[in-house]
PDB file of C-alpha atoms and ligand atoms in Angstrom:
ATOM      1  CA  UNK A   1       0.000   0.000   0.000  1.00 69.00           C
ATOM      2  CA  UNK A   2       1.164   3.347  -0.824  1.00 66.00           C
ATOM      3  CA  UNK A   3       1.353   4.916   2.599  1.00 58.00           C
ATOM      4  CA  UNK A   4       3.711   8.215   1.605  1.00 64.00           C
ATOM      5  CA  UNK A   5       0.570  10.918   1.902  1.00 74.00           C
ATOM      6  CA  UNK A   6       0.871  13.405  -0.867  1.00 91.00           C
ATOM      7  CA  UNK A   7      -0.893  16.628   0.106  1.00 94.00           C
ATOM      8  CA  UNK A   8      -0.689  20.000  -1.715  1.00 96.00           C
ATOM      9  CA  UNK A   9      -0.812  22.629   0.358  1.00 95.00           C
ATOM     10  CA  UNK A  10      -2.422  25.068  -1.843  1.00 97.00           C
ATOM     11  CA  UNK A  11      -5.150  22.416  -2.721  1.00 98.00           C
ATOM     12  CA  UNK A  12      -8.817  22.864  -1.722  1.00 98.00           C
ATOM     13  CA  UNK A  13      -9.623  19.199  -1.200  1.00 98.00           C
ATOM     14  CA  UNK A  14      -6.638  18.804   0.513  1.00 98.00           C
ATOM     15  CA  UNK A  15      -7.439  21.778   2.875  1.00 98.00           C
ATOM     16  CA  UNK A  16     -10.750  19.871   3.420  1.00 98.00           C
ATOM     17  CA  UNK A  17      -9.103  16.344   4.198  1.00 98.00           C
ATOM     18  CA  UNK A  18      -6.823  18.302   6.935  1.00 97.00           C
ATOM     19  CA  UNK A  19      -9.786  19.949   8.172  1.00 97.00           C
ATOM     20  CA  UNK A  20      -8.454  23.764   7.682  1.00 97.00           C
ATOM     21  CA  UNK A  21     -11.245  23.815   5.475  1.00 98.00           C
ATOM     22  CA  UNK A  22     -14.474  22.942   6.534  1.00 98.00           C
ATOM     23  CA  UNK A  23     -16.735  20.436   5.015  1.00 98.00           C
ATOM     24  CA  UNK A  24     -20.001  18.626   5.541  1.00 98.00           C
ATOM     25  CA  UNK A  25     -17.963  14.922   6.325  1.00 98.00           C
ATOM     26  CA  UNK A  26     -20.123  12.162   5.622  1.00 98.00           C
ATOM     27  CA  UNK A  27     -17.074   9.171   5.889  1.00 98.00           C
ATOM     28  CA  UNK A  28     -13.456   8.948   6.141  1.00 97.00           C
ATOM     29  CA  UNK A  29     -11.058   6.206   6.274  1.00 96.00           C
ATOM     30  CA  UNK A  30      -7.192   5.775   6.460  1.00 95.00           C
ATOM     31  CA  UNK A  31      -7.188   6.395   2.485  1.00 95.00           C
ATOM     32  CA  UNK A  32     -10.263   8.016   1.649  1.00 97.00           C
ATOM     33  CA  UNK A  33     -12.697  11.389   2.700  1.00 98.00           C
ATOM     34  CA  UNK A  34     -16.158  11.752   1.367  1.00 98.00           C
ATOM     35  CA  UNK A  35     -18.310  15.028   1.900  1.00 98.00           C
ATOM     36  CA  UNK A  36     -21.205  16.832   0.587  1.00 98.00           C
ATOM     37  CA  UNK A  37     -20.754  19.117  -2.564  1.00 98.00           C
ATOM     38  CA  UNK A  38     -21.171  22.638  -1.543  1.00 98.00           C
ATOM     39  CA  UNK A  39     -23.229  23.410  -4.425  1.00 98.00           C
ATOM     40  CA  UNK A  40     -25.264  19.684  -5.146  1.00 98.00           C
ATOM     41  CA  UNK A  41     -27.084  18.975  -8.135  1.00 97.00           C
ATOM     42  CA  UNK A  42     -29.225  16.870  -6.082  1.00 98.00           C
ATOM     43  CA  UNK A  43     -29.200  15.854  -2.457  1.00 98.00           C
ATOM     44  CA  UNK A  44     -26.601  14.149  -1.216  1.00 98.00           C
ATOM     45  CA  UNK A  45     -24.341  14.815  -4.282  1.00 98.00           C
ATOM     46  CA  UNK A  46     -21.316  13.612  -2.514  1.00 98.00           C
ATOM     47  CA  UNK A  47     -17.461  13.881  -3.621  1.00 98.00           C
ATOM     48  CA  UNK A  48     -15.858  10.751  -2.901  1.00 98.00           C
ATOM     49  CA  UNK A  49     -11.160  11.862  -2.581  1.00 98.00           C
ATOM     50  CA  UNK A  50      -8.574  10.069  -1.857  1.00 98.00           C
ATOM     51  CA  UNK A  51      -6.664  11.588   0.713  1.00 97.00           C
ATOM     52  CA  UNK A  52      -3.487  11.330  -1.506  1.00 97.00           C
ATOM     53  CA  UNK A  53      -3.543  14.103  -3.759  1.00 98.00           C
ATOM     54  CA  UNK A  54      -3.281  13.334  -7.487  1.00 97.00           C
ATOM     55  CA  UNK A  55      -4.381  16.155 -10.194  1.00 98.00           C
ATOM     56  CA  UNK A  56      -6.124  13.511 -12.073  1.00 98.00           C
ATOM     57  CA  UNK A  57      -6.554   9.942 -12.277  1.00 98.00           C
ATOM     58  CA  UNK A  58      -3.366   8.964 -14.002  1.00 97.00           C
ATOM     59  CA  UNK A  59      -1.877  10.529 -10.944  1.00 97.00           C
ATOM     60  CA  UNK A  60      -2.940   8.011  -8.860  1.00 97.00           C
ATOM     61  CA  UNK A  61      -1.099   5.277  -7.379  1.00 96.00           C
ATOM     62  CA  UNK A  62      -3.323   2.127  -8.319  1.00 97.00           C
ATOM     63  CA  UNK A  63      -3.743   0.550  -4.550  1.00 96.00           C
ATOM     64  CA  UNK A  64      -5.085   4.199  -3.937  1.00 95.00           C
ATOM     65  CA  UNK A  65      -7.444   4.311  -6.449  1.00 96.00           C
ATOM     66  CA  UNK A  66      -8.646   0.506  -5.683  1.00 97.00           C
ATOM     67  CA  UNK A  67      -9.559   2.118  -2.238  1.00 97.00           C
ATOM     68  CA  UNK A  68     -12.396   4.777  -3.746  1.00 98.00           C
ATOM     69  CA  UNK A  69     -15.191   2.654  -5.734  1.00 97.00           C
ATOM     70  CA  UNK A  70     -16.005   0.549  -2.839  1.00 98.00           C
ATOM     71  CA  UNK A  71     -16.513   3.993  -0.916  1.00 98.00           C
ATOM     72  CA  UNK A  72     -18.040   5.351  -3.568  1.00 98.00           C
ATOM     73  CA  UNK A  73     -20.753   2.642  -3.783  1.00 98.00           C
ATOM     74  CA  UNK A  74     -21.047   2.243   0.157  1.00 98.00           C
ATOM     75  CA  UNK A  75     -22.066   5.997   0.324  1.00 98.00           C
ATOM     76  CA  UNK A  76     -24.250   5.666  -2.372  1.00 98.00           C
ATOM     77  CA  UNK A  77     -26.220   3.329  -1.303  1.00 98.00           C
ATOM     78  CA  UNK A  78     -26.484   5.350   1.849  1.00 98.00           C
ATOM     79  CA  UNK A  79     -28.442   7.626   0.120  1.00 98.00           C
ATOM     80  CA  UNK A  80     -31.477   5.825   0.026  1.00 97.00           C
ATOM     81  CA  UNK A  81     -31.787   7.023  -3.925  1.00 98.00           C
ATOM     82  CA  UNK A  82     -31.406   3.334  -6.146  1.00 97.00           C
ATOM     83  CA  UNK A  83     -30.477   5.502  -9.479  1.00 98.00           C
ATOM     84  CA  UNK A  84     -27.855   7.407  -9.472  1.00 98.00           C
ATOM     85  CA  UNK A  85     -24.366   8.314 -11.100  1.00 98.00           C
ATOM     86  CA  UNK A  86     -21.084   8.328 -10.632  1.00 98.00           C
ATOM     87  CA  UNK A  87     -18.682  11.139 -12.342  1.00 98.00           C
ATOM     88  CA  UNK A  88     -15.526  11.375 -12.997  1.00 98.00           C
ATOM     89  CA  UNK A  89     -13.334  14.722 -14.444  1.00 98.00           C
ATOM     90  CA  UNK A  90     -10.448  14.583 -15.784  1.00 98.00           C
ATOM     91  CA  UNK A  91      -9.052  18.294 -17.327  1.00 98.00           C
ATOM     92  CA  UNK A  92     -10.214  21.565 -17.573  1.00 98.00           C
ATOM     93  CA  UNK A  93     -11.689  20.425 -21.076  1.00 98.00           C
ATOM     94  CA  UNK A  94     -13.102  17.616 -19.926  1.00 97.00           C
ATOM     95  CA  UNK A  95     -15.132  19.945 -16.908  1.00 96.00           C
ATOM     96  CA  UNK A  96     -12.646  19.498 -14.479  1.00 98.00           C
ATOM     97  CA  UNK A  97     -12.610  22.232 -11.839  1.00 98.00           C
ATOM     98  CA  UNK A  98     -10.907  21.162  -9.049  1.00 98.00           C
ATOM     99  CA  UNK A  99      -7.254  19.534  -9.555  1.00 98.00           C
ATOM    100  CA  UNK A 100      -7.511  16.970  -6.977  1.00 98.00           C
ATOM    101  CA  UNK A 101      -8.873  13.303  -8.624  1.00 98.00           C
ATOM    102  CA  UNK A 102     -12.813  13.178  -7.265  1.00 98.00           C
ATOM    103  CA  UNK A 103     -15.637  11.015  -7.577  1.00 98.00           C
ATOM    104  CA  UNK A 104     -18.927  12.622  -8.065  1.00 98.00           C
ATOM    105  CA  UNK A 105     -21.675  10.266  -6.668  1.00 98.00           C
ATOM    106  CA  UNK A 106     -25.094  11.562  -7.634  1.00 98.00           C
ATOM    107  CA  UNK A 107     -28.354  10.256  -6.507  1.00 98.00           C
ATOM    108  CA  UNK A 108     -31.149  10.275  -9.398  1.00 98.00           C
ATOM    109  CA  UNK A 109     -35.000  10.930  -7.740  1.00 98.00           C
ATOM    110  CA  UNK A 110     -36.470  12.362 -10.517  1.00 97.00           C
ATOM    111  CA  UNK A 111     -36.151  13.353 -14.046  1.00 95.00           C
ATOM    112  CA  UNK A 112     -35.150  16.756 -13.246  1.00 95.00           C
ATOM    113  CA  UNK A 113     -32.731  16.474 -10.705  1.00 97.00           C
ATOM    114  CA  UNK A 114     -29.445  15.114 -10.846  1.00 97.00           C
ATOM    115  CA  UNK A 115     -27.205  14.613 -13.728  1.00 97.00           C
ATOM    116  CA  UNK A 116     -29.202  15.140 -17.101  1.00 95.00           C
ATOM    117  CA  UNK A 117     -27.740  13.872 -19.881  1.00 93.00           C
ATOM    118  CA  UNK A 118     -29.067  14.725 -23.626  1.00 89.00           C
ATOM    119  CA  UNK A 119     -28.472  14.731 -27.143  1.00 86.00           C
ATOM    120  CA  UNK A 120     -26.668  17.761 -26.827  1.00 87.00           C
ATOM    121  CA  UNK A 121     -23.856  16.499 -24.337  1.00 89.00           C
ATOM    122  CA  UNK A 122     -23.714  13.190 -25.465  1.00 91.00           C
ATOM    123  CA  UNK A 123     -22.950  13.504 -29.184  1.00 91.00           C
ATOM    124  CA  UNK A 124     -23.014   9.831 -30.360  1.00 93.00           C
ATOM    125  CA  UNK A 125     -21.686   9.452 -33.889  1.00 94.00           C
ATOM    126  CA  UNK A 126     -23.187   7.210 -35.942  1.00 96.00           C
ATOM    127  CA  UNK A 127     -21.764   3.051 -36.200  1.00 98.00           C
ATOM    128  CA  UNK A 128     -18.362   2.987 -38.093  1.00 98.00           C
ATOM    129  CA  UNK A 129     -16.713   0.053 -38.002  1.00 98.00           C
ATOM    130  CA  UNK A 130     -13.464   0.907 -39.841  1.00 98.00           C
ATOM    131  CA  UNK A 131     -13.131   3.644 -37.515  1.00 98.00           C
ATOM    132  CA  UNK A 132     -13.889   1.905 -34.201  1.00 98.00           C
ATOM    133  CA  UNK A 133     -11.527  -0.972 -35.625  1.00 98.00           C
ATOM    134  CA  UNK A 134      -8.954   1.098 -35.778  1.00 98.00           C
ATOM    135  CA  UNK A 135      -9.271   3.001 -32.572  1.00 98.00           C
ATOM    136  CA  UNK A 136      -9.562  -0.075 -31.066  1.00 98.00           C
ATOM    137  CA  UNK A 137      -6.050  -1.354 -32.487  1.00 98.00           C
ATOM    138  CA  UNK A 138      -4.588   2.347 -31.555  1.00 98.00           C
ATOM    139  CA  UNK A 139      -5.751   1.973 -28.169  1.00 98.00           C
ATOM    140  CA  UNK A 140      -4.427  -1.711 -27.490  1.00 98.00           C
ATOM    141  CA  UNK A 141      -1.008  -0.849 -28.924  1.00 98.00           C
ATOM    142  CA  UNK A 142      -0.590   1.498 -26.012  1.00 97.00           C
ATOM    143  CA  UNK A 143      -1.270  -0.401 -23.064  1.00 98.00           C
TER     144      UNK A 143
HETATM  145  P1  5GP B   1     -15.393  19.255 -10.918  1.00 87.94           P
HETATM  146  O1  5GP B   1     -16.074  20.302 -11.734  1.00 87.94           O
HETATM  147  O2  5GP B   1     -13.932  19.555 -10.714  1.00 87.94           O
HETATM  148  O3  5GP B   1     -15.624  17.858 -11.416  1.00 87.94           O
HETATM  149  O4  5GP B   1     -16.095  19.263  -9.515  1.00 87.94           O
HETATM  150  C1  5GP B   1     -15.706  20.103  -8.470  1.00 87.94           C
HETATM  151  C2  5GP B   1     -16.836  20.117  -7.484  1.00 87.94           C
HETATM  152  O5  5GP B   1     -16.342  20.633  -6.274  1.00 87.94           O
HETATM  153  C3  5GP B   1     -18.008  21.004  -7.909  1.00 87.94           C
HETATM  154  O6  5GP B   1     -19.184  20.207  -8.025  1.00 87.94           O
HETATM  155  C4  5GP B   1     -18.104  22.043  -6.806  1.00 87.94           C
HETATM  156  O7  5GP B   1     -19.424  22.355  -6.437  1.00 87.94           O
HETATM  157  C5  5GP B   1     -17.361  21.387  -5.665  1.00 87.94           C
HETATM  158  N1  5GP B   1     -16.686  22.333  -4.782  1.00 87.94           N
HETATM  159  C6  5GP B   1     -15.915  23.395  -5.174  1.00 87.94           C
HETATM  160  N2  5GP B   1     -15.442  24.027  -4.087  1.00 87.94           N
HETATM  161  C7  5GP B   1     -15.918  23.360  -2.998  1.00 87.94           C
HETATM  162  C8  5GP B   1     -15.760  23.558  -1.590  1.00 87.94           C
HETATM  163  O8  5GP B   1     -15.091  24.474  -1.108  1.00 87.94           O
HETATM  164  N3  5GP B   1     -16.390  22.666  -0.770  1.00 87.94           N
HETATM  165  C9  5GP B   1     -17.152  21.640  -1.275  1.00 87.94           C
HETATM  166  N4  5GP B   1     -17.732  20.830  -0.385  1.00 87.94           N
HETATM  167  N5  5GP B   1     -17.315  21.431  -2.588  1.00 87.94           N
HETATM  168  C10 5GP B   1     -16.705  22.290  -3.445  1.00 87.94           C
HETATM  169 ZN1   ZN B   2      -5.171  17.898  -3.051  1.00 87.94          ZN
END
């Protein structure tokens, strides 16, 4: 287990996990902090950290990232809620605010709370075979 804490000290989540900052706590662990988002998009929208600080998941040690999902799913189910999502950022592009690796967990009541996902910000293309062949290949070579 990766037990060498990274913190930044100029990072907001990190300021939470030490407790300079405050939060609304709902768990915490040797690895991992959970607390409310301060501005939800439904109740108990929750941000599920590891308490080692990583920019974004490729910054993560893997035993630290094997630690969050569990949490992420334990707290969920806390909720009460059955539906709900679980969101991940990654870059400023990609709607990334905060520069320390977070899971969103967001319980789904209704149609209009929660995350709402549409045409618009899911863009499918339409089925392309050669293409998705060859991504596929690009992709593999990598690993
Ligand atoms: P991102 O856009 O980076 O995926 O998500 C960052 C989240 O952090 C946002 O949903 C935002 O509401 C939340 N957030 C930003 N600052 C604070 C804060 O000071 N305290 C809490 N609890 N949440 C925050
Ligand atoms: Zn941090």
């Amino acid at each position: 287990m990766t037990t060498t804490i990274h913190v930044d000290e100029n990072c907001l989540f990190c300021k939470i996990v030490k407790g300079t900052i405050p939060s609304f706590k709902i768990y915490e662990d040797e690895h991992t902090f959970v607390f409310l988002d301060i501005n939800p998009i439904a109740d108990g929208h929750m941000l599920v950290i590891p308490k080692y600080h990583g920019e974004t998941l490729g910054d993560l040690p893997d035993d630290v990232l094997s630690k969050l999902l569990p949490v992420a799913k334990k707290v969920a189910l806390a909720t009460g809620v059955p539906q709900y999502n679980i969101v991940q950022n990654n870059g400023k592009l990609a709607f990334q605010h905060v520069f320390h690796v977070h899971f969103h967990v967001v319980p789904k009541p209704n149609e209009k709370e929660g995350l709402i996902i549409g045409e618009q910000n899911w863009p499918q293309k339409p089925l392309d075979k050669d293409a998705l062949a060859a991504t596929a290949e690009r992709i593999r070579n990598k690993l």
